[in-house]
Coordinates of C-alpha atoms in Angstrom, one line a residue:
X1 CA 20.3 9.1 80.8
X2 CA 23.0 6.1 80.8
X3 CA 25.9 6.5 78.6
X4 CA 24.2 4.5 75.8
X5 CA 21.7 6.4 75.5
X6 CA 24.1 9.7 73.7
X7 CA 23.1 9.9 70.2
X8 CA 20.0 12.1 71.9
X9 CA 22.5 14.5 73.0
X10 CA 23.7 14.8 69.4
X11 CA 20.4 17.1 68.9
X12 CA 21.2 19.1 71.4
X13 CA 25.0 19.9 70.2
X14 CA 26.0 22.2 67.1
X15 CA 26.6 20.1 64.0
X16 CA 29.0 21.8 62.1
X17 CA 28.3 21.4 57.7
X18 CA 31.7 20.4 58.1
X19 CA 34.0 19.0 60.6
X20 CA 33.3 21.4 63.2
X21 CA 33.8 24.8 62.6
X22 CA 35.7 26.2 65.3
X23 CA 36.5 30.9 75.3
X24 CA 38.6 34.0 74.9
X25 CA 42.2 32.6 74.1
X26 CA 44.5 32.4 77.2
X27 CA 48.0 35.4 77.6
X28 CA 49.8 36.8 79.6
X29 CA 52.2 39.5 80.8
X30 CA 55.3 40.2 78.4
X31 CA 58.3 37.7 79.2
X32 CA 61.9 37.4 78.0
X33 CA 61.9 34.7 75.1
X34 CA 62.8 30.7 75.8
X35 CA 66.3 30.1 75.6
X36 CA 67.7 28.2 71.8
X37 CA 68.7 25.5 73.7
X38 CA 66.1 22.6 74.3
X39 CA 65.8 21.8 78.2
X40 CA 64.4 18.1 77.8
X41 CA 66.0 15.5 79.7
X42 CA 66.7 11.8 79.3
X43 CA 65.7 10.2 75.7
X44 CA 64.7 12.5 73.2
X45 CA 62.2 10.3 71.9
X46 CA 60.5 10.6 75.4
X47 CA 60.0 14.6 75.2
X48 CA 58.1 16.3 72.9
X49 CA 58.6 20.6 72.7
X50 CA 55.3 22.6 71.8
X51 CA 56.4 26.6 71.3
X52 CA 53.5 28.9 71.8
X53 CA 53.0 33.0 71.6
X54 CA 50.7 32.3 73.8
X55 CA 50.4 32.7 77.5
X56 CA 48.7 31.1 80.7
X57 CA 46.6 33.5 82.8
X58 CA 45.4 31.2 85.9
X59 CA 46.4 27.9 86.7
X60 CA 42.9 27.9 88.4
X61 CA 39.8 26.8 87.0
X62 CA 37.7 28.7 88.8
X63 CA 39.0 32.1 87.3
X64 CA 40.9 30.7 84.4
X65 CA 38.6 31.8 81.1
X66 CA 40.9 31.1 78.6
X67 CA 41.3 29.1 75.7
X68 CA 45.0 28.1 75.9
X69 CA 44.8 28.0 79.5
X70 CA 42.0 25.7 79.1
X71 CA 44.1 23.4 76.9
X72 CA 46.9 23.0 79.7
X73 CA 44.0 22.6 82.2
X74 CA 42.6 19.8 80.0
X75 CA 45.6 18.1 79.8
X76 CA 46.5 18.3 83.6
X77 CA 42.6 17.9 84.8
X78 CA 39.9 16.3 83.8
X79 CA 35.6 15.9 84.2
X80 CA 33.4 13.7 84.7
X81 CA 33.1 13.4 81.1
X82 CA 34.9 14.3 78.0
X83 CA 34.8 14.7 74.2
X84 CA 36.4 11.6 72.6
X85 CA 39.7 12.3 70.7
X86 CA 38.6 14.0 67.7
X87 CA 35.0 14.0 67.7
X88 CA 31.8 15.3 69.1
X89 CA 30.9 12.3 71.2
X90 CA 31.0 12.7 74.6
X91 CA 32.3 9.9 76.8
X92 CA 32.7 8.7 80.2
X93 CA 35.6 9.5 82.1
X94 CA 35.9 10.6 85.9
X95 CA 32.3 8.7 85.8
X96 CA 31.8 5.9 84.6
X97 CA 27.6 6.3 84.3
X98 CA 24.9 8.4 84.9
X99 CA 21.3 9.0 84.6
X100 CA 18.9 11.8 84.4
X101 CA 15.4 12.2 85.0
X102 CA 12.8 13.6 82.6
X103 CA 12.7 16.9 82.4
X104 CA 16.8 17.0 82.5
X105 CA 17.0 19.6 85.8
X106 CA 18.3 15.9 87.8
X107 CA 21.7 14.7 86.7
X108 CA 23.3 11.5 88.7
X109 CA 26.9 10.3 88.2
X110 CA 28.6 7.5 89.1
X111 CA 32.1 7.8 89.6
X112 CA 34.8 5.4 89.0
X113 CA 36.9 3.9 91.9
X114 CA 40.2 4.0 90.7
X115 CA 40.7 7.9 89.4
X116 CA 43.9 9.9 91.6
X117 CA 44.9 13.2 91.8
X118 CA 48.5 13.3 90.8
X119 CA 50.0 12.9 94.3
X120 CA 47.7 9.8 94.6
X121 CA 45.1 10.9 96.6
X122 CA 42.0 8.9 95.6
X123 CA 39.1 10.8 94.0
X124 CA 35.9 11.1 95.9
X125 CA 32.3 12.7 95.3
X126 CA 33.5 15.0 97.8
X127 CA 35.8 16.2 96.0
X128 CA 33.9 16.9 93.4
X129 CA 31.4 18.8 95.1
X130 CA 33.8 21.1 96.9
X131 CA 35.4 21.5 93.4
X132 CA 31.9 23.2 92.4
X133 CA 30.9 24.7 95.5
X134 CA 34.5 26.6 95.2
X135 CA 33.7 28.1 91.5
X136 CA 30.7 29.1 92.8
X137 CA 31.9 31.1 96.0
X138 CA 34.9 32.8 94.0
X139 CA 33.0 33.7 91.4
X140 CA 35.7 33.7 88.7
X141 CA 35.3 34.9 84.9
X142 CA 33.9 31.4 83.8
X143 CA 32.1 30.7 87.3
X144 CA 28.4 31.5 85.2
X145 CA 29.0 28.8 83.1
X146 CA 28.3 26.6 86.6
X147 CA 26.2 29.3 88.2
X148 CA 23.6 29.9 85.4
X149 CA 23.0 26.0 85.2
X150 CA 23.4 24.4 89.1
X151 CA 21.5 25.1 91.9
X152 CA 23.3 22.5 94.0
X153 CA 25.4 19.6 94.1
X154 CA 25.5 17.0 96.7
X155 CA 27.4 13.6 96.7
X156 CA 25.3 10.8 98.0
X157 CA 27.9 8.3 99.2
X158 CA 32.0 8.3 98.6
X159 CA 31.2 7.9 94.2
X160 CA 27.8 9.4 94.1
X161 CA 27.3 13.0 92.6
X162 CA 23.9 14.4 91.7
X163 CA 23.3 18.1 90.3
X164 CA 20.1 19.6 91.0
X165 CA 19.8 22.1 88.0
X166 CA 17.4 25.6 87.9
X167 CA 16.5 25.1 84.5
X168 CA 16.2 22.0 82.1
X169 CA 19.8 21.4 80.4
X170 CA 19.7 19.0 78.0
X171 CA 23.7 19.8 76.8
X172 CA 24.1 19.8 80.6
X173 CA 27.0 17.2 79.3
X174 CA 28.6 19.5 77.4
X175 CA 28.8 21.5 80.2
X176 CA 30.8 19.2 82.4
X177 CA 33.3 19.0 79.4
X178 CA 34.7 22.7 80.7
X179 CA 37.2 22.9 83.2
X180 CA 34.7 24.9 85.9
X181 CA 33.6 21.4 86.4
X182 CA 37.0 19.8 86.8
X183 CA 37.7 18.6 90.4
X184 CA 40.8 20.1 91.5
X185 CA 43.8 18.5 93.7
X186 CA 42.6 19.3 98.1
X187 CA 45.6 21.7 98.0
X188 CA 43.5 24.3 96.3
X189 CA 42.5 26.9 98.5
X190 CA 38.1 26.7 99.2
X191 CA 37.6 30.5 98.4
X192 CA 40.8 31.9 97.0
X193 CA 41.8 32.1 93.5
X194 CA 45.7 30.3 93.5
X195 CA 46.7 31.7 90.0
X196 CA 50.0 29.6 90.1
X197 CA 48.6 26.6 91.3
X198 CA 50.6 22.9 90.2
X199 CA 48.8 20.9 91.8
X200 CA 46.4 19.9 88.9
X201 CA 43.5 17.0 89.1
X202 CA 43.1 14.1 87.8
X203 CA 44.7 14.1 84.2
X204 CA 46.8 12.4 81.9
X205 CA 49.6 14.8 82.8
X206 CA 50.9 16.3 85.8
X207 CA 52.8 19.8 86.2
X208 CA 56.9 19.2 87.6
X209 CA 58.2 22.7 86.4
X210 CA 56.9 26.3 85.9
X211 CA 58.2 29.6 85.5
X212 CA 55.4 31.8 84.3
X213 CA 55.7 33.0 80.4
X214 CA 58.8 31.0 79.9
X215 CA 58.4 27.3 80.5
X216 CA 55.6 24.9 81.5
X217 CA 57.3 21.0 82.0
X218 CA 54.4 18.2 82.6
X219 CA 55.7 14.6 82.9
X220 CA 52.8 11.5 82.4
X221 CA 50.7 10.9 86.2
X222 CA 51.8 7.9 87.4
X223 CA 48.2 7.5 89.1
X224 CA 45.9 8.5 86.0
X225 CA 43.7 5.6 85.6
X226 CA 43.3 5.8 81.8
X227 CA 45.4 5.3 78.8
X228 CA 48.9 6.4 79.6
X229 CA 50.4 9.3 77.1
X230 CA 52.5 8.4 74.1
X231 CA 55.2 10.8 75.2
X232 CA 56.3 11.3 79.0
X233 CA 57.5 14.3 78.6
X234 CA 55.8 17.8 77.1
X235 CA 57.5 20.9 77.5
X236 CA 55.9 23.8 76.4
X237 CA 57.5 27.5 75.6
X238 CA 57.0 30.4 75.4
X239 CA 58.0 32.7 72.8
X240 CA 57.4 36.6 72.3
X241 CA 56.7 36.4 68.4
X242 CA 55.7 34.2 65.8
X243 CA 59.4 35.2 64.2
X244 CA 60.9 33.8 66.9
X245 CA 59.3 30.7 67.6
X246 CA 59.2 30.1 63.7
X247 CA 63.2 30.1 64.0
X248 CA 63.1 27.7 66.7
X249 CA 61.3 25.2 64.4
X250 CA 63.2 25.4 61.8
X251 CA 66.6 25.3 64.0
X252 CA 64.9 22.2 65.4
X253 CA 64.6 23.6 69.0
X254 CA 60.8 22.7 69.5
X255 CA 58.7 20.5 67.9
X256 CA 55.5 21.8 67.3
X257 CA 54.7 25.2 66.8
X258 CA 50.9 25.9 67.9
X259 CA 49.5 29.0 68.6
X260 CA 50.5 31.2 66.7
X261 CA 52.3 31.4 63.4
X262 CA 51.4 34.2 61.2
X263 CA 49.6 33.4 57.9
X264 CA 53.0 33.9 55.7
X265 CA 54.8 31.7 58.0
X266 CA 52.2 29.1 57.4
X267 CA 52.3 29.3 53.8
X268 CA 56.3 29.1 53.1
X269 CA 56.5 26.2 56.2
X270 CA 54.0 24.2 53.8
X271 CA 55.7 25.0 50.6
X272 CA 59.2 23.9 52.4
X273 CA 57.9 20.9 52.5
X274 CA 60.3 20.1 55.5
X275 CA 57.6 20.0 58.1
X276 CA 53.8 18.8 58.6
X277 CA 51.5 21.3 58.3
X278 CA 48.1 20.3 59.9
X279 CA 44.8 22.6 59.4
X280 CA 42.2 22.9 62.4
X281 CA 39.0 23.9 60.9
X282 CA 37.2 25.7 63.7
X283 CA 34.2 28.3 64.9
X284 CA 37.1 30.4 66.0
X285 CA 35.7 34.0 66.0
X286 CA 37.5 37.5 65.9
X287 CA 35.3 40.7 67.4
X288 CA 35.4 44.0 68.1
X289 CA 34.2 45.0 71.8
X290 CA 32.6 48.4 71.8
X291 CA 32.2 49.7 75.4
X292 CA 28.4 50.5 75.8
X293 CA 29.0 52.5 79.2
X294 CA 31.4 55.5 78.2
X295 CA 31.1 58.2 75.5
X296 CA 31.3 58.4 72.7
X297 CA 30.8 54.3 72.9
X298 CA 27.7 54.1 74.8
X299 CA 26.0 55.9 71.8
X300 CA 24.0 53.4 69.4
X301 CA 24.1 55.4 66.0
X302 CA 28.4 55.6 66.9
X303 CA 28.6 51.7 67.2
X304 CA 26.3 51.5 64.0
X305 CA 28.8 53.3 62.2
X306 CA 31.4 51.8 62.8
X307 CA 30.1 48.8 62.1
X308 CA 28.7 49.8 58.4
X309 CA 32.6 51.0 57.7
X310 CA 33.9 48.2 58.4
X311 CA 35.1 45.7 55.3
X312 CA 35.9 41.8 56.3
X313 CA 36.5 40.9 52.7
X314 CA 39.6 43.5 53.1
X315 CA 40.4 42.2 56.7
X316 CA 40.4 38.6 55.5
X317 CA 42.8 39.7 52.2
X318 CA 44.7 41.9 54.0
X319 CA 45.7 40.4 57.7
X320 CA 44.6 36.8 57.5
X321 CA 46.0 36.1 53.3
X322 CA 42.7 34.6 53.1
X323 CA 43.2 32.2 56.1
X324 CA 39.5 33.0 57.3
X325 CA 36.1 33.9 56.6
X326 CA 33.7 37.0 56.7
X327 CA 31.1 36.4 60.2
X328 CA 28.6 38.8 60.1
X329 CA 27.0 37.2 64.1
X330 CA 28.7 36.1 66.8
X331 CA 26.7 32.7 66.1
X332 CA 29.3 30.8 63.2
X333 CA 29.3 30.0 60.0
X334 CA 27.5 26.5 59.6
X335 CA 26.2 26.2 63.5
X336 CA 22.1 26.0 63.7
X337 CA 20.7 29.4 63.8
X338 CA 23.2 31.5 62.2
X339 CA 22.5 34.6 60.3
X340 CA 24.0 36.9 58.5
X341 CA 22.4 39.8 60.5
X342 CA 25.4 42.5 60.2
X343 CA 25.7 41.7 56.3
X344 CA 22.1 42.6 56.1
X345 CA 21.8 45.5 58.1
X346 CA 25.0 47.0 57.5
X347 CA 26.7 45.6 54.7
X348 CA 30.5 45.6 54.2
X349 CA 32.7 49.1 54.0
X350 CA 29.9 50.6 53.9
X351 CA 31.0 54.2 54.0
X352 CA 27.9 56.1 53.4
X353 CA 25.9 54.7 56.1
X354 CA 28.6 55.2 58.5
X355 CA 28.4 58.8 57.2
X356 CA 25.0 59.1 57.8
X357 CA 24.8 57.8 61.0
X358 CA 27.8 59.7 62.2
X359 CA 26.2 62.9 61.0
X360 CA 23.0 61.7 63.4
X361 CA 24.8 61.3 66.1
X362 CA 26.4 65.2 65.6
X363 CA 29.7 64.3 64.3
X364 CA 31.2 66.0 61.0
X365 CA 34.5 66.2 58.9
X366 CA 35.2 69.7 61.6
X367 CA 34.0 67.9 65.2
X368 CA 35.2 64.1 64.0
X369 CA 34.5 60.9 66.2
X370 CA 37.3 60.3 68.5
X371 CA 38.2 56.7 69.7
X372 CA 40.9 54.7 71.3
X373 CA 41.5 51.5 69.5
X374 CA 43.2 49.0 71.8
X375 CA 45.0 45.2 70.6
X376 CA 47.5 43.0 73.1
X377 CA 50.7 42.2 70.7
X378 CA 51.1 38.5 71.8
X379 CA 48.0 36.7 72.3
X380 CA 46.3 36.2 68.9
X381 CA 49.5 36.7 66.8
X382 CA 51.4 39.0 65.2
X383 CA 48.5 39.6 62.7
X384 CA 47.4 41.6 65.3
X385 CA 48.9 44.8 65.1
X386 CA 47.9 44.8 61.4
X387 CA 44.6 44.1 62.5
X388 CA 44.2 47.0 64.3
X389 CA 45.8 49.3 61.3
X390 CA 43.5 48.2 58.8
X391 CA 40.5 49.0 61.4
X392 CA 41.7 51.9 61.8
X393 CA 41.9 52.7 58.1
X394 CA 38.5 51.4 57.4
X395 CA 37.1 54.2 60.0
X396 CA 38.6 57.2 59.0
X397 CA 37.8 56.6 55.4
X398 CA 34.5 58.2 56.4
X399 CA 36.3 61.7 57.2
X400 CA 34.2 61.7 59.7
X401 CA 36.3 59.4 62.8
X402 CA 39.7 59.5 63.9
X403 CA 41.4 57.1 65.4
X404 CA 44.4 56.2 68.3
X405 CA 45.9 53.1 68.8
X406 CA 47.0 51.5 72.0
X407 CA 48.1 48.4 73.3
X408 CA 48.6 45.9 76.3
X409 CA 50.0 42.7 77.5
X410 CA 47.4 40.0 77.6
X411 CA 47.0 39.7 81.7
X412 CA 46.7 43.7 81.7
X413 CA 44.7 43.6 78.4
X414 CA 42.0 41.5 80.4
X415 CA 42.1 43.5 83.3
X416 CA 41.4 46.6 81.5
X417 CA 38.3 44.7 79.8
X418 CA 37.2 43.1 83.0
X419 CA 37.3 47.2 84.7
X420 CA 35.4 48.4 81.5
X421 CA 38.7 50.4 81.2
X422 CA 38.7 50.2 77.4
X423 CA 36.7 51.7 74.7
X424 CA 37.2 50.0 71.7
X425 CA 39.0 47.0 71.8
X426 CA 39.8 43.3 69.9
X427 CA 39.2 40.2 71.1
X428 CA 38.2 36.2 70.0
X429 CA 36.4 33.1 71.2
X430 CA 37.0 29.7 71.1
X431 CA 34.2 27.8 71.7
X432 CA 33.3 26.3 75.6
X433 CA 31.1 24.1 74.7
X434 CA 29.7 23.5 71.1
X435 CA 26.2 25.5 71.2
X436 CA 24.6 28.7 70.1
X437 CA 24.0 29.7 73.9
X438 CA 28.0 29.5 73.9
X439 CA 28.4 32.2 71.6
X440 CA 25.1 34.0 73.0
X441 CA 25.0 33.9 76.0
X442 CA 28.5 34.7 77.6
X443 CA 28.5 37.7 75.7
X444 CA 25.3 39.2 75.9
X445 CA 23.2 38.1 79.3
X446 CA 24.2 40.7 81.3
X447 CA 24.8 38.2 84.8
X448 CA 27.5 36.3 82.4
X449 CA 29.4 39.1 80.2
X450 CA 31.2 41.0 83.0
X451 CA 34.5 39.1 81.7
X452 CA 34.1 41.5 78.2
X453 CA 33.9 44.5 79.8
X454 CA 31.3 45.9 77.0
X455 CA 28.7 46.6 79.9
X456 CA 25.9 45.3 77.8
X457 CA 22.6 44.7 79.3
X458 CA 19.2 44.2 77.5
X459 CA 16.4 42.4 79.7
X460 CA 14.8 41.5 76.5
X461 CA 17.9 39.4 75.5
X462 CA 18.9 38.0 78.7
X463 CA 15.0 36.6 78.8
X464 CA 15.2 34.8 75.1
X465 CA 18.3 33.7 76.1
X466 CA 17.5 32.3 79.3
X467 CA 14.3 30.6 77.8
X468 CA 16.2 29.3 74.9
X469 CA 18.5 27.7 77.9
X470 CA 15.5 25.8 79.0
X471 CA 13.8 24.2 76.1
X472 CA 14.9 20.6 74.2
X473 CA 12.9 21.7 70.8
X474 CA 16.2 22.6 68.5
X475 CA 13.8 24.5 66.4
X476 CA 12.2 26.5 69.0
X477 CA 15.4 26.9 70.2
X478 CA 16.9 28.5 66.9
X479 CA 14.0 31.2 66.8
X480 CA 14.7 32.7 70.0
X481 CA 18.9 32.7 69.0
X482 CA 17.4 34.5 65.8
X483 CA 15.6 37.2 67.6
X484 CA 18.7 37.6 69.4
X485 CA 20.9 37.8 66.7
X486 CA 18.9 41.1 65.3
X487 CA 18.8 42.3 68.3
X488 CA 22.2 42.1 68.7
X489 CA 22.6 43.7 65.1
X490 CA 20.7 46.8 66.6
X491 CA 22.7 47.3 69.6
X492 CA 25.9 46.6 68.5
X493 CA 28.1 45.6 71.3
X494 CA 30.1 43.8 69.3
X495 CA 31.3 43.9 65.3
X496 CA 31.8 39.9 64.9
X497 CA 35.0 40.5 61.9
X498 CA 36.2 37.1 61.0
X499 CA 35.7 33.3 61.7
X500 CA 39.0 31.6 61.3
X501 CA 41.3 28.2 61.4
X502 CA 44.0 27.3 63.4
X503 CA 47.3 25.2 62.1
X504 CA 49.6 23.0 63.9
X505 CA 53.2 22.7 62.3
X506 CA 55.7 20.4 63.4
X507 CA 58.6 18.3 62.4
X508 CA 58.0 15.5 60.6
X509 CA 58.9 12.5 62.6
X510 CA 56.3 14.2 65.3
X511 CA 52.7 11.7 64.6
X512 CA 49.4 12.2 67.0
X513 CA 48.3 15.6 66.3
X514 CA 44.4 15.1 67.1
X515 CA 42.4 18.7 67.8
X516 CA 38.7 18.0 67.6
X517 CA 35.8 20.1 67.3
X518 CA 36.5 21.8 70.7
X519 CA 39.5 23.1 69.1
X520 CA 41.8 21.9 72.7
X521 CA 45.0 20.2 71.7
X522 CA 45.5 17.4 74.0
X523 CA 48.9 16.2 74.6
X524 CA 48.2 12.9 75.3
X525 CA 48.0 11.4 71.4
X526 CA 51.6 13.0 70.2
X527 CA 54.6 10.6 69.9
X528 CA 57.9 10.6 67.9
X529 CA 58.7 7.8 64.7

C-alpha cells in the first residue's frame, strides 16, 4: 500500500465517538525530589521544564513497556512511521514509502536517505533490521508486540526493508508506530538489555544529561532530518508527589506539570486562573490484576466476588472527583466492540453476590477471605493510595473478606508482577497502538501477558484472539473481541475499575501542547510567547 493509499487503514484503527478516548505507565524506584532551583542554561526562552511523578524504567526499547517511558522514547527515537501531531493519521517518517501485497503478510519500506542517529551516523536498512532482530532475541516485556506479528525482516539494499509477517496485519502500521520498532543508535548492545542507554535513534531530540529519577536534559539533534523543535532545550524532573511538583508550578520552577496532578490540584489550578489547564481525553484504563496461579487467587468464584463488590460509581466520586468514567471491559468506552460485560454479569457493589459466591467458595463471616492488596505510591498519582483504601472498603463490606495493604516503588512493583509475586494488585494501560487486540491481546494471550504477572491462560481465548489478529472484516472482527470479552467476564483476571483523562497544566506564556489519540506528549510542538 503506498502512502496515499491510508484512508483504508482508517477501518482497521479504533474510532473513538469522540476525540479518541484514551501500555502500562512508565516508574521507577523512589528518588530524592528535584532541587527548587531550575538547572536550564542559556536563554530562558530556549528551555522548557516538564515536572513529572513519574519515572523511566528502561531507556531500551526492547524491554521498555511503559507509557511514560514510551513518551521519552518517542521523542528521542523514532519509526518508520508515525501518527501525525494530533491525529489518527499515520504518516511517513524514517520511510518515506511503502507497499504491501494483498493479503497484508508482505510489507516493503522505503527509507529516506538523509535520516541520522544523533552522533550522525547515517541510517541504514541495516540498522533497522538489527534493531528488530535485537527485540526479538532479548525478548523484553513489549518484544510480543514484534514477535506475535514478524516472522522476518530482511533489508534488500542500504534503504530497502521488507517484513515477512505470520499472519495478515492490516494495522501492521500501527504497529511500527511503537517504539519495539524504533531503530536504535549501533552503540546498543545486539542481545543485552542497556537500561541506561543515551544513545537514542533517530528523533527530534537527543539525550545530553541523566541521572536516573531526578533529571532527564534532551537538547534538539542537530542531524534530525525533519522539522526542527520549537524549543532546544527540555528538561524534565522528577518529583516524588503531586504536592511537590504542584509547588514548583506555582513557584514558577517548571513549566509544565504532566503526569500527575491529583484531581483537587487540577481543579483549584483551573479556578486560579493563573495557568492553562489542557484536558487529554483518552482510553486510559485503571484494573485490578488478580493472580490466577496462587490461593486464594487462582479460585474463580473468589475473583467473581470481588468483582460483584466492587462500586466504580463510588471509585470515580470518591478518588478521581468525577475525573473518570465507570469501564466494565478492558475494551473502552466508545472503541468498536466494547461491552459492558462486568456491568451485566456482576453489577456494581454488588454485595450479595459477592456473599454468595464467597460462601461457594467456603468462606464465612468466622473463616473470612484473606488477601494482600498491593499499589506503587508514585506512578499513577497520589490518588493511589486512596484507591487502594476505598477497594479495600468495598471488600470487607461483605463480612466475608479481609484485607492488607502493601506497597512498592514502581521498578520493584513491576518486578514483583513480572515474578507473579503479587496477589492482588493495581495497575493501568495506555494504549500501544489504537485497537481492540491492544487491550485484548497483551493481557490475555497467554504467549503475550507474562509482563502482568496474572498467569492467565485460556487456549480458547488465545485462539479468538489470534484469529481476530488475522482477519480485515471489522465486523467479524468485533464478534470474536465480544466472545472474548464474556469470557473474560467469567474468568476474571482482571476487574477493569475506571477509564480516565489526563491534564497538562502549565504556565501561561508556555503554547504547543499537542497529545493526540495515542495519548504520548511529544516535545517537539512546545514553545514560549
Amino acid at each position: 500500500m503506498s502512502r496515499s493509499k491510508l484512508g483504508l487503514l482508517v477501518v482497521f484503527l479504533v474510532v473513538f465517538s469522540v476525540v479518541a478516548s484514551g501500555c502500562i505507565s512508565g516508574g521507577g524506584s523512589s528518588s530524592t525530589s528535584p532541587s527548587s532551583t531550575p538547572t536550564a542554561t542559556g536563554s530562558e526562552k530556549d528551555t522548557i521544564i516538564i515536572g513529572v511523578t513519574d519515572k523511566v524504567t528502561d531507556l531500551d526499547p526492547a524491554n521498555a513497556y511503559d507509557f511514560y517511558t514510551w513518551e521519552v522514547l518517542n521523542n528521542v527515537m523514532e519509526g518508520l512511521v508515525k501518527y501525525k501531531p494530533g491525529t489518527l493519521e499515520i504518516e511517513p517518517a524514517l520511510a518515506e514509502s511503502w507497499e504491501v501485497n494483498k493479503d497484508s503478510t508482505v510489507w516493503t519500506f522505503h527509507l529516506r536517505k538523509d535520516a541520522k542517529f544523533a552522533d550522525g551516523t547515517p541510517l541504514t536498512a541495516k540498522d533497522v533490521v538489527r534493531s528488530i532482530n535485537r527485540v526479538m532475541t532479548i525478548k523484553g516485556d513489549p518484544s510480543w508486540l514484534v514477535t506475535s506479528f514478524v516472522e522476518k525482516v530482511e533489508a534488500k539494499d542500504d534503504y530497502t526493508v521488507v517484513f515477512y509477517l505470520k499472519h495478515p496485519t492490516a494495522y501492521f502500521l500501527a504497529l511500527l508506530t511503537t517504539p519495539p520498532y524504533f531503530p536504535v543508535s549501533p552503540k546498543y548492545d545486539n542481545d543485552k538489555i542497556d537500561s541506561d542507554a543515551t544513545y537514542g535513534g533517530v528523533g527530534p531530540y537527543k539525550i545530553v544529561k541523566w541521572v536516573r529519577d531526578q533529571e532527564l536534559v534532551l537538547e534538539a539533534n542537530p542531524y534530525y532530518y525533519g522539522e526542527k523543535p520549537k524549543t532546544k532545550k527540555i528538561i524534565i524532573k522528577f518529583y516524588n508527589d503531586a504536592s511537590t511538583m504542584r509547588l514548583a508550578l506555582q513557584n514558577g520552577e517548571i513549566d509544565v506539570a504532566w503526569r500527575t496532578l491529583r484531581p483537587t490540584d487540577i481543579k483549584s489550578l483551573k479556578e486560579s486562573g493563573k495557568f492553562n489547564v489542557i484536558e487529554v481525553p483518552g482510553g486510559f484504563i485503571r484494573y485490578v490484576c488478580l493472580n490466577t496461579k496462587i490461593d486464594p487467587t487462582k479460585e474463580v468464584k473468589v475473583r467473581q466476588a470481588l468483582a460483584a463488590a466492587v462500586d466504580r460509581n463510588e471509585i470515580s466520586k470518591i478518588v478521581y472527583q468525577g475525573t473518570v468514567e465507570p469501564l466494565y471491559s478492558l475494551i473502552p468506552n466508545g472503541m468498536w466492540s466494547h461491552l459492558d460485560v462486568f456491568k451485566d454479569k456482576y453489577g456494581d457493589g454488588n454485595i450479595e453476590l459477592a456473599k454468595k459466591l464467597l460462601q461457594e467458595a467456603g468462606y464465612s463471616e468466622s473463616n473470612p477471605l484473606q488477601i494482600t492488596l498491593w499499589y506503587t505510591p508514585t506512578h499513577y498519582g497520589d490518588t493511589e493510595a486512596s484507591l487502594a483504601q476505598v477497594l479495600k472498603s468495598e471488600w470487607e463490606k461483605t463480612g466475608m473478606i479481609k484485607v492488607t495493604i502493601k506497597s512498592a516503588e514502581w521498578n520493584t512493583y513491576t518486578d514483583y508482577a513480572r515474578k507473579g509475586q503479587m496477589m492482588v494488585y493495581l495497575l493501568g494501560w495506555y494504549p500501544d497502538y489504537l485497537d481492540p487486540d491492544d487491550y485484548t491481546t497483551p493481557f490475555l494471550d497467554s504467549d503475550a501477558n507474562g509482563w502482568a504477572g496474572t498467569g492467565y491462560e485460556n487456549p480458547t481465548v488465545n485462539e479468538l484472539l489470534r484469529k481476530a489478529q488475522t482477519i480485515t472484516d471489522q465486523n467479524e472482527r468485533a464478534k470474536l473481541y465480544e466472545q472474548v470479552q464474556q469470557i473474560l467476564a467469567q474468568d476474571v483476571p482482571y476487574i477493569p475499575l475506571v477509564q480516565g483523562k489526563l491534564f497538562v497544566v502549565t504556565q501561561k506564556n508556555v503554547k504547543g501542547v499537542v497529545i493526540g489519540p495515542d495519548m504520548i506528549f511529544r516535545y517537539s510542538t512546545l514553545y514560549k510567547e
